[in-house]
CSV table of N, CA and C in Angstrom, one decimal:
chain,number,residue,atom,x,y,z
A,230,UNK,N,0.8,-1.1,0.0
A,230,UNK,CA,0.1,-0.1,0.1
A,230,UNK,C,0.9,1.2,0.0
A,231,UNK,N,0.7,2.2,-0.9
A,231,UNK,CA,1.4,3.4,-1.0
A,231,UNK,C,1.1,4.3,0.1
A,232,UNK,N,2.1,5.2,0.3
A,232,UNK,CA,1.9,6.2,1.3
A,232,UNK,C,0.6,7.0,1.1
A,233,UNK,N,0.4,7.4,-0.1
A,233,UNK,CA,-0.8,8.3,-0.4
A,233,UNK,C,-2.1,7.5,0.1
A,234,UNK,N,-2.2,6.2,-0.3
A,234,UNK,CA,-3.4,5.3,0.1
A,234,UNK,C,-3.4,5.3,1.6
A,235,UNK,N,-2.4,5.1,2.3
A,235,UNK,CA,-2.4,5.1,3.8
A,235,UNK,C,-2.9,6.5,4.3
A,236,UNK,N,-2.4,7.5,3.7
A,236,UNK,CA,-2.8,8.9,4.3
A,236,UNK,C,-4.4,9.0,4.0
A,237,UNK,N,-4.7,8.6,2.8
A,237,UNK,CA,-6.2,8.7,2.5
A,237,UNK,C,-7.1,7.9,3.5
A,238,UNK,N,-6.6,6.6,3.7
A,238,UNK,CA,-7.3,5.8,4.6
A,238,UNK,C,-7.4,6.2,6.0
A,239,UNK,N,-6.3,6.8,6.5
A,239,UNK,CA,-6.1,7.3,7.8
A,239,UNK,C,-7.0,8.5,8.0
A,240,UNK,N,-7.0,9.5,7.0
A,240,UNK,CA,-7.9,10.6,7.0
A,240,UNK,C,-9.4,10.3,7.0
A,241,UNK,N,-9.7,9.2,6.2
A,241,UNK,CA,-11.1,8.8,6.1
A,241,UNK,C,-11.5,8.2,7.4
A,242,UNK,N,-10.7,7.4,8.1
A,242,UNK,CA,-11.0,6.8,9.4
A,242,UNK,C,-11.2,7.9,10.5
A,243,UNK,N,-10.3,8.9,10.4
A,243,UNK,CA,-10.4,10.0,11.4
A,243,UNK,C,-11.6,10.8,11.2
A,244,UNK,N,-12.1,11.0,9.9
A,244,UNK,CA,-13.4,11.6,9.6
A,244,UNK,C,-14.6,10.9,10.2
A,245,UNK,N,-14.4,9.4,10.0
A,245,UNK,CA,-15.6,8.8,10.6
A,245,UNK,C,-15.6,8.8,12.1
A,246,UNK,N,-14.5,8.5,12.8
A,246,UNK,CA,-14.4,8.7,14.1
A,246,UNK,C,-14.9,10.1,14.7
A,247,UNK,N,-14.4,11.1,14.0
A,247,UNK,CA,-14.7,12.4,14.4
A,247,UNK,C,-16.2,12.8,14.2
A,248,UNK,N,-16.9,12.1,13.3
A,248,UNK,CA,-18.3,12.3,13.3
A,248,UNK,C,-19.0,11.7,14.3
A,249,UNK,N,-18.5,10.6,15.0
A,249,UNK,CA,-19.1,10.0,16.1
A,249,UNK,C,-19.1,10.7,17.4
A,250,UNK,N,-17.8,11.5,17.7
A,250,UNK,CA,-17.7,12.1,19.0
A,250,UNK,C,-16.9,13.3,18.9
A,251,UNK,N,-16.9,13.9,20.0
A,251,UNK,CA,-16.0,15.2,20.1
A,251,UNK,C,-14.5,15.1,19.9
A,252,UNK,N,-13.8,16.1,19.4
A,252,UNK,CA,-12.5,16.0,19.3
A,252,UNK,C,-11.7,15.8,20.6
A,253,UNK,N,-12.2,16.4,21.7
A,253,UNK,CA,-11.5,16.2,23.0
A,253,UNK,C,-11.7,14.8,23.5
A,254,UNK,N,-12.8,14.2,23.2
A,254,UNK,CA,-13.0,12.8,23.6
A,254,UNK,C,-12.0,11.9,22.9
A,255,UNK,N,-11.9,12.1,21.6
A,255,UNK,CA,-10.9,11.3,20.9
A,255,UNK,C,-9.5,11.5,21.3
A,256,UNK,N,-8.9,12.6,21.6
A,256,UNK,CA,-7.9,12.9,22.3
A,256,UNK,C,-7.6,12.1,23.7
A,257,UNK,N,-8.7,12.2,24.5
A,257,UNK,CA,-8.7,11.6,25.8
A,257,UNK,C,-8.5,10.1,25.7
A,258,UNK,N,-9.4,9.5,24.8
A,258,UNK,CA,-9.3,8.1,24.5
A,258,UNK,C,-7.9,7.6,24.0
A,259,UNK,N,-7.4,8.5,23.1
A,259,UNK,CA,-6.0,8.2,22.6
A,259,UNK,C,-5.0,8.2,23.7
A,260,UNK,N,-5.2,9.2,24.6
A,260,UNK,CA,-4.1,9.3,25.7
A,260,UNK,C,-4.3,8.2,26.6
A,261,UNK,N,-5.4,7.7,27.0
A,261,UNK,CA,-5.7,6.7,28.0
A,261,UNK,C,-5.1,5.4,27.3
A,262,UNK,N,-5.4,5.1,26.0
A,262,UNK,CA,-5.1,4.0,25.3
A,262,UNK,C,-3.5,3.9,25.3
A,263,UNK,N,-2.9,5.0,24.8
A,263,UNK,CA,-1.5,4.9,24.8
A,263,UNK,C,-0.7,4.7,26.2
A,264,UNK,N,-1.4,4.9,27.2
A,264,UNK,CA,-0.8,4.6,28.5
A,264,UNK,C,-1.1,3.3,29.1
A,265,UNK,N,-2.3,2.7,28.7
A,265,UNK,CA,-2.7,1.5,29.1
A,265,UNK,C,-2.4,0.3,28.3
A,266,UNK,N,-2.5,0.3,27.1
A,266,UNK,CA,-2.4,-0.8,26.1
A,266,UNK,C,-1.0,-1.4,26.1
A,267,UNK,N,0.1,-0.7,26.3
A,267,UNK,CA,1.5,-1.3,26.4
A,267,UNK,C,1.5,-2.1,27.5
A,268,UNK,N,1.0,-1.7,28.7
A,268,UNK,CA,1.0,-2.5,29.9
A,268,UNK,C,0.2,-3.8,29.9
A,269,UNK,N,-1.0,-3.6,29.2
A,269,UNK,CA,-1.8,-4.9,29.0
A,269,UNK,C,-1.2,-5.8,28.0
A,270,UNK,N,-0.5,-5.3,27.0
A,270,UNK,CA,0.1,-6.2,26.1
A,270,UNK,C,1.3,-7.0,26.8
A,271,UNK,N,2.0,-6.3,27.6
A,271,UNK,CA,3.1,-6.9,28.4
A,271,UNK,C,2.5,-8.1,29.1
A,272,UNK,N,1.5,-7.9,29.8
A,272,UNK,CA,0.9,-8.8,30.8
A,272,UNK,C,0.2,-10.0,30.0
A,273,UNK,N,-0.4,-9.8,28.9
A,273,UNK,CA,-1.1,-10.8,28.1
A,273,UNK,C,-0.5,-10.9,26.8
A,274,UNK,N,0.7,-11.0,26.6
A,274,UNK,CA,1.4,-10.9,25.4
A,274,UNK,C,1.1,-12.3,24.7
A,275,UNK,N,1.1,-13.4,25.3
A,275,UNK,CA,1.0,-14.7,24.6
A,275,UNK,C,-0.5,-14.9,24.1
A,276,UNK,N,-1.5,-14.4,25.0
A,276,UNK,CA,-2.8,-14.5,24.4
A,276,UNK,C,-3.1,-13.5,23.3
A,277,UNK,N,-2.6,-12.3,23.3
A,277,UNK,CA,-2.7,-11.4,22.3
A,277,UNK,C,-2.2,-11.8,21.1
A,278,UNK,N,-0.9,-12.3,21.1
A,278,UNK,CA,-0.2,-12.8,19.9
A,278,UNK,C,-1.0,-14.0,19.2
A,279,UNK,N,-1.5,-14.9,20.2
A,279,UNK,CA,-2.2,-16.1,19.6
A,279,UNK,C,-3.5,-15.7,18.8
A,280,UNK,N,-4.2,-14.6,19.4
A,280,UNK,CA,-5.3,-14.0,18.8
A,280,UNK,C,-5.1,-13.3,17.5
A,281,UNK,N,-4.0,-12.5,17.5
A,281,UNK,CA,-3.7,-11.7,16.3
A,281,UNK,C,-3.4,-12.8,15.1
A,282,UNK,N,-2.5,-13.8,15.4
A,282,UNK,CA,-2.1,-14.8,14.4
A,282,UNK,C,-3.4,-15.5,13.9
A,283,UNK,N,-4.3,-15.8,14.8
A,283,UNK,CA,-5.6,-16.5,14.4
A,283,UNK,C,-6.4,-15.5,13.5
A,284,UNK,N,-6.5,-14.3,13.8
A,284,UNK,CA,-7.1,-13.3,12.9
A,284,UNK,C,-6.5,-13.1,11.6
A,285,UNK,N,-5.2,-12.9,11.7
A,285,UNK,CA,-4.4,-12.9,10.3
A,285,UNK,C,-4.6,-14.1,9.5
A,286,UNK,N,-4.5,-15.3,10.0
A,286,UNK,CA,-4.7,-16.5,9.3
A,286,UNK,C,-6.1,-16.5,8.7
A,287,UNK,N,-7.2,-16.2,9.4
A,287,UNK,CA,-8.5,-16.1,8.8
A,287,UNK,C,-8.6,-15.0,7.8
A,288,UNK,N,-8.0,-13.9,7.9
A,288,UNK,CA,-8.0,-12.8,6.8
A,288,UNK,C,-7.4,-13.4,5.7
A,289,UNK,N,-6.1,-14.0,5.8
A,289,UNK,CA,-5.5,-14.5,4.5
A,289,UNK,C,-6.3,-15.7,4.0
A,290,UNK,N,-6.9,-16.5,4.6
A,290,UNK,CA,-7.8,-17.5,4.1
A,290,UNK,C,-8.9,-16.9,3.4
A,291,UNK,N,-9.7,-16.0,3.9
A,291,UNK,CA,-10.7,-15.2,3.1
A,291,UNK,C,-10.2,-14.5,2.0
A,292,UNK,N,-9.1,-13.9,2.0
A,292,UNK,CA,-8.6,-13.2,0.8
A,292,UNK,C,-8.2,-14.1,-0.3
A,293,UNK,N,-7.7,-15.3,0.0
A,293,UNK,CA,-7.4,-16.4,-0.9
A,293,UNK,C,-8.7,-16.8,-1.7
A,294,UNK,N,-9.8,-16.9,-0.8
A,294,UNK,CA,-11.2,-17.4,-1.4
A,294,UNK,C,-11.6,-16.3,-2.4
A,295,UNK,N,-11.5,-15.0,-1.9
A,295,UNK,CA,-11.9,-13.8,-2.8
A,295,UNK,C,-11.1,-13.8,-4.1
A,296,UNK,N,-9.8,-14.0,-4.0
A,296,UNK,CA,-8.9,-14.0,-5.0
A,296,UNK,C,-9.3,-15.1,-6.1
A,297,UNK,N,-9.5,-16.2,-5.6
A,297,UNK,CA,-9.8,-17.4,-6.5
A,297,UNK,C,-11.2,-17.1,-7.1
A,298,UNK,N,-12.1,-16.6,-6.4
A,298,UNK,CA,-13.5,-16.5,-7.0
A,298,UNK,C,-13.8,-15.3,-7.7
A,299,UNK,N,-13.1,-14.1,-7.4
A,299,UNK,CA,-13.4,-12.9,-8.0
A,299,UNK,C,-12.3,-12.2,-8.7
A,300,UNK,N,-11.3,-11.9,-7.9
A,300,UNK,CA,-10.2,-11.2,-8.5
A,300,UNK,C,-9.4,-11.7,-9.6
A,301,UNK,N,-9.3,-13.0,-9.6
A,301,UNK,CA,-8.5,-13.7,-10.7
A,301,UNK,C,-9.3,-13.7,-12.0
A,302,UNK,N,-10.7,-13.5,-12.0
A,302,UNK,CA,-11.4,-13.4,-13.1
A,302,UNK,C,-11.4,-11.9,-13.8
A,303,UNK,N,-10.9,-10.9,-13.0
A,303,UNK,CA,-11.0,-9.7,-13.7
A,303,UNK,C,-9.8,-9.5,-14.6
A,304,UNK,N,-10.1,-9.3,-15.9
A,304,UNK,CA,-9.0,-9.1,-16.8
A,304,UNK,C,-8.2,-7.8,-16.7
A,305,UNK,N,-6.8,-8.2,-16.7
A,305,UNK,CA,-5.9,-7.1,-16.6
A,305,UNK,C,-5.1,-7.0,-17.9
A,306,UNK,N,-5.3,-6.0,-18.6
A,306,UNK,CA,-4.6,-5.7,-19.9
A,306,UNK,C,-3.8,-4.4,-19.7
A,307,UNK,N,-2.7,-4.5,-20.2
A,307,UNK,CA,-1.7,-3.3,-20.1
A,307,UNK,C,-2.1,-2.5,-21.3
A,308,UNK,N,-2.0,-1.1,-21.1
A,308,UNK,CA,-2.4,-0.3,-22.2
A,308,UNK,C,-1.3,-0.1,-23.2
A,309,UNK,N,-1.5,-0.1,-24.4
A,309,UNK,CA,-0.6,-0.1,-25.4
A,309,UNK,C,-1.0,0.9,-26.5
A,310,UNK,N,-1.1,2.1,-26.0
A,310,UNK,CA,-1.6,3.2,-26.8
A,310,UNK,C,-0.3,3.9,-27.5
A,311,UNK,N,-0.6,4.9,-28.3
A,311,UNK,CA,0.6,5.5,-29.0
A,311,UNK,C,1.3,6.4,-28.0
A,312,UNK,N,2.5,6.4,-28.2
A,312,UNK,CA,3.5,7.3,-27.3
A,312,UNK,C,3.2,8.8,-27.7
A,313,UNK,N,3.0,9.6,-26.8
A,313,UNK,CA,3.0,11.1,-27.0
A,313,UNK,C,4.4,11.7,-27.3
A,314,UNK,N,4.5,12.4,-28.4
A,314,UNK,CA,5.9,12.9,-28.6
A,314,UNK,C,6.0,14.3,-28.0
């Protein structure tokens, strides 16, 4: 994923979250999460890693199914137009 796509996706996500609640609420939640999540991860590292690997495996499995059924059937032709001088 390119940097531009990541920027667009993060701005879109920020706009969605911003439409749900106040800016100060988002800042407060981010502050609390930044201070508590590392401690919780250290305490429950094995369980979190196992869960994340399971979720990633399921996502890869679903993507393979999508690729086999839909994406592989989309024709991809390279443009062979005239060169502009």
